PDB file of C-alpha atoms and ligand atoms in Angstrom:
ATOM      1  CA  UNK A  77       0.000   0.000   0.000  1.00  0.00           C
ATOM      2  CA  UNK A  78       1.290   3.460  -0.946  1.00  0.00           C
ATOM      3  CA  UNK A  79       1.836   5.409   2.304  1.00  0.00           C
ATOM      4  CA  UNK A  80       2.831   8.671   0.644  1.00  0.00           C
ATOM      5  CA  UNK A  81       0.898  11.595   2.121  1.00  0.00           C
ATOM      6  CA  UNK A  82      -1.399  13.543  -0.195  1.00  0.00           C
ATOM      7  CA  UNK A  83      -1.987  17.311  -0.179  1.00  0.00           C
ATOM      8  CA  UNK A  84      -4.599  19.229  -2.163  1.00  0.00           C
ATOM      9  CA  UNK A  85      -3.745  22.931  -2.606  1.00  0.00           C
ATOM     10  CA  UNK A  86      -6.363  25.240  -4.108  1.00  0.00           C
ATOM     11  CA  UNK A  87      -5.101  28.004  -6.404  1.00  0.00           C
ATOM     12  CA  UNK A  88      -1.676  26.369  -6.625  1.00  0.00           C
ATOM     13  CA  UNK A  89      -0.589  27.327 -10.143  1.00  0.00           C
ATOM     14  CA  UNK A  90       0.856  30.677  -9.102  1.00  0.00           C
ATOM     15  CA  UNK A  91       1.992  32.775  -6.126  1.00  0.00           C
ATOM     16  CA  UNK A  92       1.749  31.440  -2.571  1.00  0.00           C
ATOM     17  CA  UNK A  93      -0.041  28.263  -3.696  1.00  0.00           C
ATOM     18  CA  UNK A  94       2.721  27.391  -6.165  1.00  0.00           C
ATOM     19  CA  UNK A  95       5.457  27.944  -3.558  1.00  0.00           C
ATOM     20  CA  UNK A  96       3.484  25.717  -1.183  1.00  0.00           C
ATOM     21  CA  UNK A  97       3.147  22.987  -3.815  1.00  0.00           C
ATOM     22  CA  UNK A  98       6.932  23.055  -4.423  1.00  0.00           C
ATOM     23  CA  UNK A  99       7.628  22.764  -0.690  1.00  0.00           C
ATOM     24  CA  UNK A 100       5.207  19.876  -0.050  1.00  0.00           C
ATOM     25  CA  UNK A 101       6.586  18.031  -3.106  1.00  0.00           C
ATOM     26  CA  UNK A 102      10.123  18.498  -1.749  1.00  0.00           C
ATOM     27  CA  UNK A 103       8.891  16.973   1.539  1.00  0.00           C
ATOM     28  CA  UNK A 104       7.691  13.896  -0.395  1.00  0.00           C
ATOM     29  CA  UNK A 105       3.968  14.651  -0.517  1.00  0.00           C
ATOM     30  CA  UNK A 106       1.937  13.747  -3.601  1.00  0.00           C
ATOM     31  CA  UNK A 107       0.459  17.095  -4.634  1.00  0.00           C
ATOM     32  CA  UNK A 108      -2.836  18.047  -6.290  1.00  0.00           C
ATOM     33  CA  UNK A 109      -2.264  21.416  -7.984  1.00  0.00           C
ATOM     34  CA  UNK A 110      -5.665  23.065  -8.464  1.00  0.00           C
ATOM     35  CA  UNK A 111      -6.029  26.079 -10.766  1.00  0.00           C
ATOM     36  CA  UNK A 112      -8.924  27.976 -12.295  1.00  0.00           C
ATOM     37  CA  UNK A 113      -7.801  29.497 -15.611  1.00  0.00           C
ATOM     38  CA  UNK A 114      -4.017  29.653 -15.881  1.00  0.00           C
ATOM     39  CA  UNK A 115      -3.292  26.198 -17.297  1.00  0.00           C
ATOM     40  CA  UNK A 116       0.189  27.241 -18.496  1.00  0.00           C
ATOM     41  CA  UNK A 117       1.362  28.187 -14.995  1.00  0.00           C
ATOM     42  CA  UNK A 118      -0.060  25.003 -13.447  1.00  0.00           C
ATOM     43  CA  UNK A 119       1.432  22.780 -16.172  1.00  0.00           C
ATOM     44  CA  UNK A 120       4.868  24.421 -15.886  1.00  0.00           C
ATOM     45  CA  UNK A 121       4.821  23.876 -12.112  1.00  0.00           C
ATOM     46  CA  UNK A 122       3.820  20.219 -12.513  1.00  0.00           C
ATOM     47  CA  UNK A 123       6.621  19.714 -15.034  1.00  0.00           C
ATOM     48  CA  UNK A 124       9.113  21.271 -12.601  1.00  0.00           C
ATOM     49  CA  UNK A 125       7.973  19.040  -9.689  1.00  0.00           C
ATOM     50  CA  UNK A 126       7.978  15.891 -11.836  1.00  0.00           C
ATOM     51  CA  UNK A 127      11.470  16.675 -13.178  1.00  0.00           C
ATOM     52  CA  UNK A 128      12.719  16.672  -9.567  1.00  0.00           C
ATOM     53  CA  UNK A 129      11.189  13.231  -8.966  1.00  0.00           C
ATOM     54  CA  UNK A 130       7.999  14.475  -7.301  1.00  0.00           C
ATOM     55  CA  UNK A 131       4.471  13.157  -7.819  1.00  0.00           C
ATOM     56  CA  UNK A 132       1.664  15.563  -8.718  1.00  0.00           C
ATOM     57  CA  UNK A 133      -1.444  16.143 -10.796  1.00  0.00           C
ATOM     58  CA  UNK A 134      -3.051  19.340 -12.069  1.00  0.00           C
ATOM     59  CA  UNK A 135      -6.835  19.729 -11.829  1.00  0.00           C
ATOM     60  CA  UNK A 136      -8.794  22.619 -13.322  1.00  0.00           C
ATOM     61  CA  UNK A 137     -11.682  23.509 -11.000  1.00  0.00           C
ATOM     62  CA  UNK A 138     -13.409  26.703  -9.924  1.00  0.00           C
ATOM     63  CA  UNK A 139     -13.506  26.285  -6.146  1.00  0.00           C
ATOM     64  CA  UNK A 140     -16.440  28.700  -5.986  1.00  0.00           C
ATOM     65  CA  UNK A 141     -18.500  26.087  -7.878  1.00  0.00           C
ATOM     66  CA  UNK A 142     -19.767  23.156  -5.777  1.00  0.00           C
ATOM     67  CA  UNK A 143     -19.817  20.562  -8.581  1.00  0.00           C
ATOM     68  CA  UNK A 144     -16.247  21.526  -9.569  1.00  0.00           C
ATOM     69  CA  UNK A 145     -15.110  21.056  -5.952  1.00  0.00           C
ATOM     70  CA  UNK A 146     -16.689  17.606  -5.755  1.00  0.00           C
ATOM     71  CA  UNK A 147     -14.940  16.620  -9.006  1.00  0.00           C
ATOM     72  CA  UNK A 148     -11.640  18.075  -7.724  1.00  0.00           C
ATOM     73  CA  UNK A 149     -11.704  15.900  -4.581  1.00  0.00           C
ATOM     74  CA  UNK A 150     -12.882  12.765  -6.415  1.00  0.00           C
ATOM     75  CA  UNK A 151     -10.073  13.172  -8.961  1.00  0.00           C
ATOM     76  CA  UNK A 152      -7.538  13.521  -6.151  1.00  0.00           C
ATOM     77  CA  UNK A 153      -8.919  10.371  -4.442  1.00  0.00           C
ATOM     78  CA  UNK A 154      -8.643   8.363  -7.650  1.00  0.00           C
ATOM     79  CA  UNK A 155      -5.285   9.600  -8.906  1.00  0.00           C
ATOM     80  CA  UNK A 156      -3.296  10.206  -5.702  1.00  0.00           C
ATOM     81  CA  UNK A 157      -5.044   8.338  -2.862  1.00  0.00           C
ATOM     82  CA  UNK A 158      -6.487   9.302   0.549  1.00  0.00           C
ATOM     83  CA  UNK A 159      -6.171  12.977   1.425  1.00  0.00           C
ATOM     84  CA  UNK A 160      -3.859  13.936   4.318  1.00  0.00           C
ATOM     85  CA  UNK A 161      -3.794  17.747   4.028  1.00  0.00           C
ATOM     86  CA  UNK A 162      -6.013  20.442   2.482  1.00  0.00           C
ATOM     87  CA  UNK A 163      -4.586  23.919   1.936  1.00  0.00           C
ATOM     88  CA  UNK A 164      -7.400  26.395   1.237  1.00  0.00           C
ATOM     89  CA  UNK A 165      -5.390  29.045  -0.597  1.00  0.00           C
ATOM     90  CA  UNK A 166      -7.285  30.237  -3.706  1.00  0.00           C
ATOM     91  CA  UNK A 167      -8.502  33.799  -3.369  1.00  0.00           C
ATOM     92  CA  UNK A 168      -9.417  36.900  -5.332  1.00  0.00           C
ATOM     93  CA  UNK A 169      -8.954  40.633  -4.937  1.00  0.00           C
ATOM     94  CA  UNK A 170     -10.870  43.373  -6.765  1.00  0.00           C
ATOM     95  CA  UNK A 171      -9.647  46.936  -7.473  1.00  0.00           C
ATOM     96  CA  UNK A 172      -9.336  49.257  -4.488  1.00  0.00           C
ATOM     97  CA  UNK A 173     -12.692  50.923  -3.870  1.00  0.00           C
ATOM     98  CA  UNK A 174     -14.652  52.898  -1.306  1.00  0.00           C
ATOM     99  CA  UNK A 175     -17.797  51.263   0.106  1.00  0.00           C
ATOM    100  CA  UNK A 176     -19.974  53.849  -1.677  1.00  0.00           C
ATOM    101  CA  UNK A 177     -18.795  52.419  -5.014  1.00  0.00           C
ATOM    102  CA  UNK A 178     -19.194  48.703  -4.192  1.00  0.00           C
ATOM    103  CA  UNK A 179     -21.996  46.806  -5.901  1.00  0.00           C
ATOM    104  CA  UNK A 180     -23.784  43.817  -4.390  1.00  0.00           C
ATOM    105  CA  UNK A 181     -22.407  41.768  -7.310  1.00  0.00           C
ATOM    106  CA  UNK A 182     -18.850  42.620  -6.267  1.00  0.00           C
ATOM    107  CA  UNK A 183     -19.417  41.775  -2.589  1.00  0.00           C
ATOM    108  CA  UNK A 184     -21.214  38.516  -3.405  1.00  0.00           C
ATOM    109  CA  UNK A 185     -18.461  37.475  -5.798  1.00  0.00           C
ATOM    110  CA  UNK A 186     -15.828  38.184  -3.115  1.00  0.00           C
ATOM    111  CA  UNK A 187     -17.721  36.063  -0.576  1.00  0.00           C
ATOM    112  CA  UNK A 188     -18.348  33.142  -2.951  1.00  0.00           C
ATOM    113  CA  UNK A 189     -14.722  33.014  -4.119  1.00  0.00           C
ATOM    114  CA  UNK A 190     -13.017  33.670  -0.768  1.00  0.00           C
ATOM    115  CA  UNK A 191     -15.429  32.179   1.785  1.00  0.00           C
ATOM    116  CA  UNK A 192     -17.932  29.692   0.285  1.00  0.00           C
ATOM    117  CA  UNK A 193     -15.027  27.974  -1.492  1.00  0.00           C
ATOM    118  CA  UNK A 194     -13.208  27.384   1.824  1.00  0.00           C
ATOM    119  CA  UNK A 195     -16.409  25.972   3.362  1.00  0.00           C
ATOM    120  CA  UNK A 196     -17.141  23.476   0.599  1.00  0.00           C
ATOM    121  CA  UNK A 197     -13.511  22.380   0.204  1.00  0.00           C
ATOM    122  CA  UNK A 198     -13.275  21.908   3.991  1.00  0.00           C
ATOM    123  CA  UNK A 199     -16.520  19.916   3.909  1.00  0.00           C
ATOM    124  CA  UNK A 200     -15.111  17.521   1.317  1.00  0.00           C
ATOM    125  CA  UNK A 201     -11.857  17.202   3.303  1.00  0.00           C
ATOM    126  CA  UNK A 202     -13.668  16.497   6.594  1.00  0.00           C
ATOM    127  CA  UNK A 203     -15.789  13.779   4.916  1.00  0.00           C
ATOM    128  CA  UNK A 204     -12.560  12.041   3.928  1.00  0.00           C
ATOM    129  CA  UNK A 205     -10.331  12.711   6.967  1.00  0.00           C
ATOM    130  CA  UNK A 206     -12.656  12.542   9.981  1.00  0.00           C
ATOM    131  CA  UNK A 207     -12.422   9.429  12.143  1.00  0.00           C
ATOM    132  CA  UNK A 208     -16.199   9.885  12.530  1.00  0.00           C
ATOM    133  CA  UNK A 209     -16.500   8.914   8.852  1.00  0.00           C
ATOM    134  CA  UNK A 210     -13.835   6.173   8.965  1.00  0.00           C
ATOM    135  CA  UNK A 211     -10.964   8.480   7.934  1.00  0.00           C
ATOM    136  CA  UNK A 212      -7.415   8.581   9.300  1.00  0.00           C
ATOM    137  CA  UNK A 213      -7.369  12.226  10.412  1.00  0.00           C
ATOM    138  CA  UNK A 214      -5.470  15.046   8.756  1.00  0.00           C
ATOM    139  CA  UNK A 215      -4.843  18.771   8.686  1.00  0.00           C
ATOM    140  CA  UNK A 216      -6.500  21.769   7.070  1.00  0.00           C
ATOM    141  CA  UNK A 217      -4.617  25.038   6.640  1.00  0.00           C
ATOM    142  CA  UNK A 218      -6.610  28.108   5.668  1.00  0.00           C
ATOM    143  CA  UNK A 219      -4.806  31.035   4.050  1.00  0.00           C
ATOM    144  CA  UNK A 220      -6.393  34.132   5.544  1.00  0.00           C
ATOM    145  CA  UNK A 221      -4.730  37.570   5.646  1.00  0.00           C
ATOM    146  CA  UNK A 222      -3.453  40.260   7.961  1.00  0.00           C
ATOM    147  CA  UNK A 223      -6.355  42.201   6.384  1.00  0.00           C
ATOM    148  CA  UNK A 224      -8.693  40.242   8.682  1.00  0.00           C
ATOM    149  CA  UNK A 225      -7.164  42.253  11.553  1.00  0.00           C
ATOM    150  CA  UNK A 226      -6.640  45.614   9.825  1.00  0.00           C
ATOM    151  CA  UNK A 227      -9.963  45.731   7.935  1.00  0.00           C
ATOM    152  CA  UNK A 228      -8.100  47.287   4.946  1.00  0.00           C
ATOM    153  CA  UNK A 229      -9.710  50.739   5.219  1.00  0.00           C
ATOM    154  CA  UNK A 230      -9.392  52.816   2.013  1.00  0.00           C
ATOM    155  CA  UNK A 231      -8.380  49.733   0.034  1.00  0.00           C
ATOM    156  CA  UNK A 232     -10.846  46.808  -0.014  1.00  0.00           C
ATOM    157  CA  UNK A 233     -12.984  46.202   3.053  1.00  0.00           C
ATOM    158  CA  UNK A 234     -14.889  43.484   1.161  1.00  0.00           C
ATOM    159  CA  UNK A 235     -11.681  41.443   0.815  1.00  0.00           C
ATOM    160  CA  UNK A 236     -10.755  42.083   4.469  1.00  0.00           C
ATOM    161  CA  UNK A 237     -14.207  40.999   5.650  1.00  0.00           C
ATOM    162  CA  UNK A 238     -13.961  37.802   3.596  1.00  0.00           C
ATOM    163  CA  UNK A 239     -10.712  36.986   5.382  1.00  0.00           C
ATOM    164  CA  UNK A 240     -12.297  37.780   8.763  1.00  0.00           C
ATOM    165  CA  UNK A 241     -14.833  35.073   7.950  1.00  0.00           C
ATOM    166  CA  UNK A 242     -11.973  32.639   7.321  1.00  0.00           C
ATOM    167  CA  UNK A 243     -10.508  33.362  10.766  1.00  0.00           C
ATOM    168  CA  UNK A 244     -13.891  32.535  12.317  1.00  0.00           C
ATOM    169  CA  UNK A 245     -14.317  29.423  10.161  1.00  0.00           C
ATOM    170  CA  UNK A 246     -10.872  28.267  11.296  1.00  0.00           C
ATOM    171  CA  UNK A 247     -11.745  28.576  14.978  1.00  0.00           C
ATOM    172  CA  UNK A 248     -15.193  27.011  14.749  1.00  0.00           C
ATOM    173  CA  UNK A 249     -14.227  24.116  12.498  1.00  0.00           C
ATOM    174  CA  UNK A 250     -11.071  23.405  14.520  1.00  0.00           C
ATOM    175  CA  UNK A 251     -13.076  22.958  17.705  1.00  0.00           C
ATOM    176  CA  UNK A 252     -15.787  20.962  15.924  1.00  0.00           C
ATOM    177  CA  UNK A 253     -13.376  18.351  14.484  1.00  0.00           C
ATOM    178  CA  UNK A 254     -10.597  18.364  17.099  1.00  0.00           C
ATOM    179  CA  UNK A 255     -11.763  15.052  18.567  1.00  0.00           C
ATOM    180  CA  UNK A 256     -12.035  13.527  15.071  1.00  0.00           C
ATOM    181  CA  UNK A 257      -8.295  13.578  14.256  1.00  0.00           C
ATOM    182  CA  UNK A 258      -8.301  16.810  12.251  1.00  0.00           C
ATOM    183  CA  UNK A 259      -6.343  19.968  13.075  1.00  0.00           C
ATOM    184  CA  UNK A 260      -7.428  23.252  11.455  1.00  0.00           C
ATOM    185  CA  UNK A 261      -5.152  26.278  11.499  1.00  0.00           C
ATOM    186  CA  UNK A 262      -4.708  29.527   9.656  1.00  0.00           C
ATOM    187  CA  UNK A 263      -1.727  31.295   8.070  1.00  0.00           C
ATOM    188  CA  UNK A 264      -2.206  35.063   7.818  1.00  0.00           C
ATOM    189  CA  UNK A 265       0.168  36.616   5.266  1.00  0.00           C
ATOM    190  CA  UNK A 266       0.831  40.353   5.176  1.00  0.00           C
ATOM    191  CA  UNK A 267       2.257  42.153   2.145  1.00  0.00           C
ATOM    192  CA  UNK A 268       3.649  39.402  -0.112  1.00  0.00           C
ATOM    193  CA  UNK A 269       5.246  39.925  -3.550  1.00  0.00           C
ATOM    194  CA  UNK A 270       2.752  38.144  -5.867  1.00  0.00           C
ATOM    195  CA  UNK A 271       0.581  39.002  -8.890  1.00  0.00           C
ATOM    196  CA  UNK A 272      -2.463  39.488  -6.651  1.00  0.00           C
ATOM    197  CA  UNK A 273      -1.785  43.185  -6.089  1.00  0.00           C
ATOM    198  CA  UNK A 274      -2.156  43.884  -9.816  1.00  0.00           C
ATOM    199  CA  UNK A 275      -5.722  42.534  -9.512  1.00  0.00           C
ATOM    200  CA  UNK A 276      -6.231  45.114  -6.757  1.00  0.00           C
ATOM    201  CA  UNK A 277      -5.169  47.835  -9.247  1.00  0.00           C
ATOM    202  CA  UNK A 278      -1.814  48.499  -7.530  1.00  0.00           C
ATOM    203  CA  UNK A 279       0.859  46.147  -8.914  1.00  0.00           C
ATOM    204  CA  UNK A 280       3.673  47.880  -6.973  1.00  0.00           C
ATOM    205  CA  UNK A 281       1.679  48.012  -3.704  1.00  0.00           C
ATOM    206  CA  UNK A 282       4.130  45.936  -1.657  1.00  0.00           C
ATOM    207  CA  UNK A 283       7.178  47.934  -2.837  1.00  0.00           C
ATOM    208  CA  UNK A 284       5.293  51.186  -2.047  1.00  0.00           C
ATOM    209  CA  UNK A 285       4.477  50.030   1.488  1.00  0.00           C
ATOM    210  CA  UNK A 286       7.915  48.649   2.403  1.00  0.00           C
ATOM    211  CA  UNK A 287       8.791  51.653   4.644  1.00  0.00           C
ATOM    212  CA  UNK A 288       5.811  51.035   6.964  1.00  0.00           C
ATOM    213  CA  UNK A 289       6.554  47.330   7.413  1.00  0.00           C
ATOM    214  CA  UNK A 290       8.647  46.842  10.596  1.00  0.00           C
ATOM    215  CA  UNK A 291      10.981  44.384   8.802  1.00  0.00           C
ATOM    216  CA  UNK A 292      11.290  47.027   6.021  1.00  0.00           C
ATOM    217  CA  UNK A 293      10.323  44.694   3.171  1.00  0.00           C
ATOM    218  CA  UNK A 294       7.505  42.566   1.823  1.00  0.00           C
ATOM    219  CA  UNK A 295       7.421  38.829   2.290  1.00  0.00           C
ATOM    220  CA  UNK A 296       8.026  36.110  -0.270  1.00  0.00           C
ATOM    221  CA  UNK A 297       5.669  33.329  -1.278  1.00  0.00           C
ATOM    222  CA  UNK A 298       8.294  30.867   0.006  1.00  0.00           C
ATOM    223  CA  UNK A 299       8.173  32.407   3.483  1.00  0.00           C
ATOM    224  CA  UNK A 300       4.397  31.927   3.601  1.00  0.00           C
ATOM    225  CA  UNK A 301       4.749  28.364   2.279  1.00  0.00           C
ATOM    226  CA  UNK A 302       7.060  27.516   5.207  1.00  0.00           C
ATOM    227  CA  UNK A 303       4.389  28.679   7.687  1.00  0.00           C
ATOM    228  CA  UNK A 304       1.681  26.685   5.880  1.00  0.00           C
ATOM    229  CA  UNK A 305       3.874  23.583   5.829  1.00  0.00           C
ATOM    230  CA  UNK A 306       4.631  23.876   9.543  1.00  0.00           C
ATOM    231  CA  UNK A 307       0.925  24.177  10.388  1.00  0.00           C
ATOM    232  CA  UNK A 308       0.165  21.073   8.290  1.00  0.00           C
ATOM    233  CA  UNK A 309       3.055  19.003   9.624  1.00  0.00           C
ATOM    234  CA  UNK A 310       3.378  16.943  12.788  1.00  0.00           C
ATOM    235  CA  UNK A 311       5.780  19.617  14.099  1.00  0.00           C
ATOM    236  CA  UNK A 312       2.651  21.587  15.079  1.00  0.00           C
ATOM    237  CA  UNK A 313       0.835  18.531  16.441  1.00  0.00           C
ATOM    238  CA  UNK A 314      -0.558  20.316  19.533  1.00  0.00           C
ATOM    239  CA  UNK A 315      -1.801  23.401  17.651  1.00  0.00           C
ATOM    240  CA  UNK A 316      -5.339  23.773  16.384  1.00  0.00           C
ATOM    241  CA  UNK A 317      -7.646  26.745  15.883  1.00  0.00           C
ATOM    242  CA  UNK A 318      -4.593  29.014  15.762  1.00  0.00           C
ATOM    243  CA  UNK A 319      -3.430  31.901  13.572  1.00  0.00           C
ATOM    244  CA  UNK A 320       0.168  32.273  12.396  1.00  0.00           C
ATOM    245  CA  UNK A 321       0.904  35.793  11.153  1.00  0.00           C
ATOM    246  CA  UNK A 322       3.499  36.102   8.367  1.00  0.00           C
ATOM    247  CA  UNK A 323       3.391  39.866   8.179  1.00  0.00           C
ATOM    248  CA  UNK A 324       6.873  41.268   8.837  1.00  0.00           C
ATOM    249  CA  UNK A 325       5.740  42.667  12.179  1.00  0.00           C
ATOM    250  CA  UNK A 326       2.550  44.484  11.124  1.00  0.00           C
TER     251      UNK A 326
HETATM  252  P1  NAP B 648      -2.306  35.099  -6.789  1.00  0.00           P
HETATM  253  O1  NAP B 648      -0.857  35.156  -7.113  1.00  0.00           O
HETATM  254  O2  NAP B 648      -3.238  36.102  -7.385  1.00  0.00           O
HETATM  255  O3  NAP B 648      -2.836  33.619  -7.124  1.00  0.00           O
HETATM  256  C1  NAP B 648      -4.162  33.292  -6.871  1.00  0.00           C
HETATM  257  C2  NAP B 648      -4.396  31.844  -7.212  1.00  0.00           C
HETATM  258  O4  NAP B 648      -5.744  31.511  -6.864  1.00  0.00           O
HETATM  259  C3  NAP B 648      -4.227  31.538  -8.693  1.00  0.00           C
HETATM  260  O5  NAP B 648      -3.559  30.303  -8.816  1.00  0.00           O
HETATM  261  C4  NAP B 648      -5.677  31.437  -9.191  1.00  0.00           C
HETATM  262  O6  NAP B 648      -5.845  30.506 -10.273  1.00  0.00           O
HETATM  263  C5  NAP B 648      -6.355  30.871  -7.962  1.00  0.00           C
HETATM  264  N1  NAP B 648      -7.805  31.123  -7.927  1.00  0.00           N
HETATM  265  C6  NAP B 648      -8.472  32.286  -7.767  1.00  0.00           C
HETATM  266  N2  NAP B 648      -9.794  32.072  -7.753  1.00  0.00           N
HETATM  267  C7  NAP B 648      -9.957  30.732  -7.900  1.00  0.00           C
HETATM  268  C8  NAP B 648     -11.094  29.887  -7.975  1.00  0.00           C
HETATM  269  N3  NAP B 648     -12.338  30.373  -7.892  1.00  0.00           N
HETATM  270  N4  NAP B 648     -10.891  28.558  -8.140  1.00  0.00           N
HETATM  271  C9  NAP B 648      -9.651  28.030  -8.215  1.00  0.00           C
HETATM  272  N5  NAP B 648      -8.523  28.794  -8.161  1.00  0.00           N
HETATM  273  C10 NAP B 648      -8.693  30.121  -8.020  1.00  0.00           C
HETATM  274  O7  NAP B 648      -2.557  35.194  -5.210  1.00  0.00           O
HETATM  275  P2  NAP B 648      -1.564  34.979  -3.952  1.00  0.00           P
HETATM  276  O8  NAP B 648      -0.997  36.303  -3.608  1.00  0.00           O
HETATM  277  O9  NAP B 648      -0.684  33.822  -4.169  1.00  0.00           O
HETATM  278  O10 NAP B 648      -2.663  34.664  -2.825  1.00  0.00           O
HETATM  279  C11 NAP B 648      -2.911  33.354  -2.337  1.00  0.00           C
HETATM  280  C12 NAP B 648      -3.734  33.484  -1.065  1.00  0.00           C
HETATM  281  O11 NAP B 648      -3.020  34.282  -0.122  1.00  0.00           O
HETATM  282  C13 NAP B 648      -5.093  34.162  -1.257  1.00  0.00           C
HETATM  283  O12 NAP B 648      -6.062  33.541  -0.449  1.00  0.00           O
HETATM  284  C14 NAP B 648      -4.837  35.584  -0.770  1.00  0.00           C
HETATM  285  O13 NAP B 648      -6.000  36.212  -0.329  1.00  0.00           O
HETATM  286  C15 NAP B 648      -3.858  35.321   0.358  1.00  0.00           C
HETATM  287  N6  NAP B 648      -3.049  36.487   0.715  1.00  0.00           N
HETATM  288  C16 NAP B 648      -2.174  37.048  -0.164  1.00  0.00           C
HETATM  289  C17 NAP B 648      -1.426  38.162   0.229  1.00  0.00           C
HETATM  290  C18 NAP B 648      -0.448  38.847  -0.685  1.00  0.00           C
HETATM  291  O14 NAP B 648       0.084  39.910  -0.299  1.00  0.00           O
HETATM  292  N7  NAP B 648      -0.143  38.317  -1.857  1.00  0.00           N
HETATM  293  C19 NAP B 648      -1.595  38.684   1.507  1.00  0.00           C
HETATM  294  C20 NAP B 648      -2.491  38.082   2.377  1.00  0.00           C
HETATM  295  C21 NAP B 648      -3.212  36.984   1.975  1.00  0.00           C
HETATM  296  P3  NAP B 648      -5.365  30.851 -11.796  1.00  0.00           P
HETATM  297  O15 NAP B 648      -3.866  30.833 -11.776  1.00  0.00           O
HETATM  298  O16 NAP B 648      -5.924  29.766 -12.622  1.00  0.00           O
HETATM  299  O17 NAP B 648      -5.914  32.213 -12.093  1.00  0.00           O
END
């Protein structure tokens, strides 16, 4: 029987998700690389992991769509084996905007992509991991944001509120499944150099804000990946329902 651990990482073709996929593969996990649209980035990452002797698959799925999520988990079951770790990482950002200019469509889209997706992916993971359902336990790591604490005034309070919901989901779910062999924790990145800031209409946002970050720089996707890996690994075996800030001191 193959005893290799399996991790499913949502939004893993680029940015923090891709760095996390590289790290788990280097630690001998079989990796499911989920992406939504950027097939080239996901394929290039899979090629890179495979060339180093790692085992991975790429699966296109919109994690905001329930039927896509079900297919994503079933594909992982069939092609890689029983799930050990879920990293809820996929997220979106919309251009900086005052509340007065936010439509209901924008807010709903933010909540479906950043919150509903984490709920339904966690549901599928719990069905597979929980000892209550015959599973072997596991770990869920939610990627939230320092924005959950700051509220992101004058930038995007809809995004910040979506991440606040993830902090609450982390706490509630962690306590609900703690006795069922599953740990649930949260990594909260601060200003990280990725493409996401271009989606927010401010591609050089991290560089611009470097002077107000106590460590005087933004963070890298690799630094966030290390925090996610630690929260998923047995090294954090007595931690659940916790938040690990990766924010350079903010
Ligand atoms: P990114 O570079 O913009 O990458 C986002 C990834 O999410 C992409 O792979 C994208 O897929 C995927 N994605 C988006 N919506 C999806 C959906 N509905 N279904 C499946 N995949 C979807 O973002 P990042 O900076 O790495 O951010 C990763 C996570 O960290 C997010 O949750 C974000 O909120 C959080 N975070 C980031 C920062 C930061 O400063 N960068 C700070 C705090 C928190 P495609 O490649 O197919 O488009």
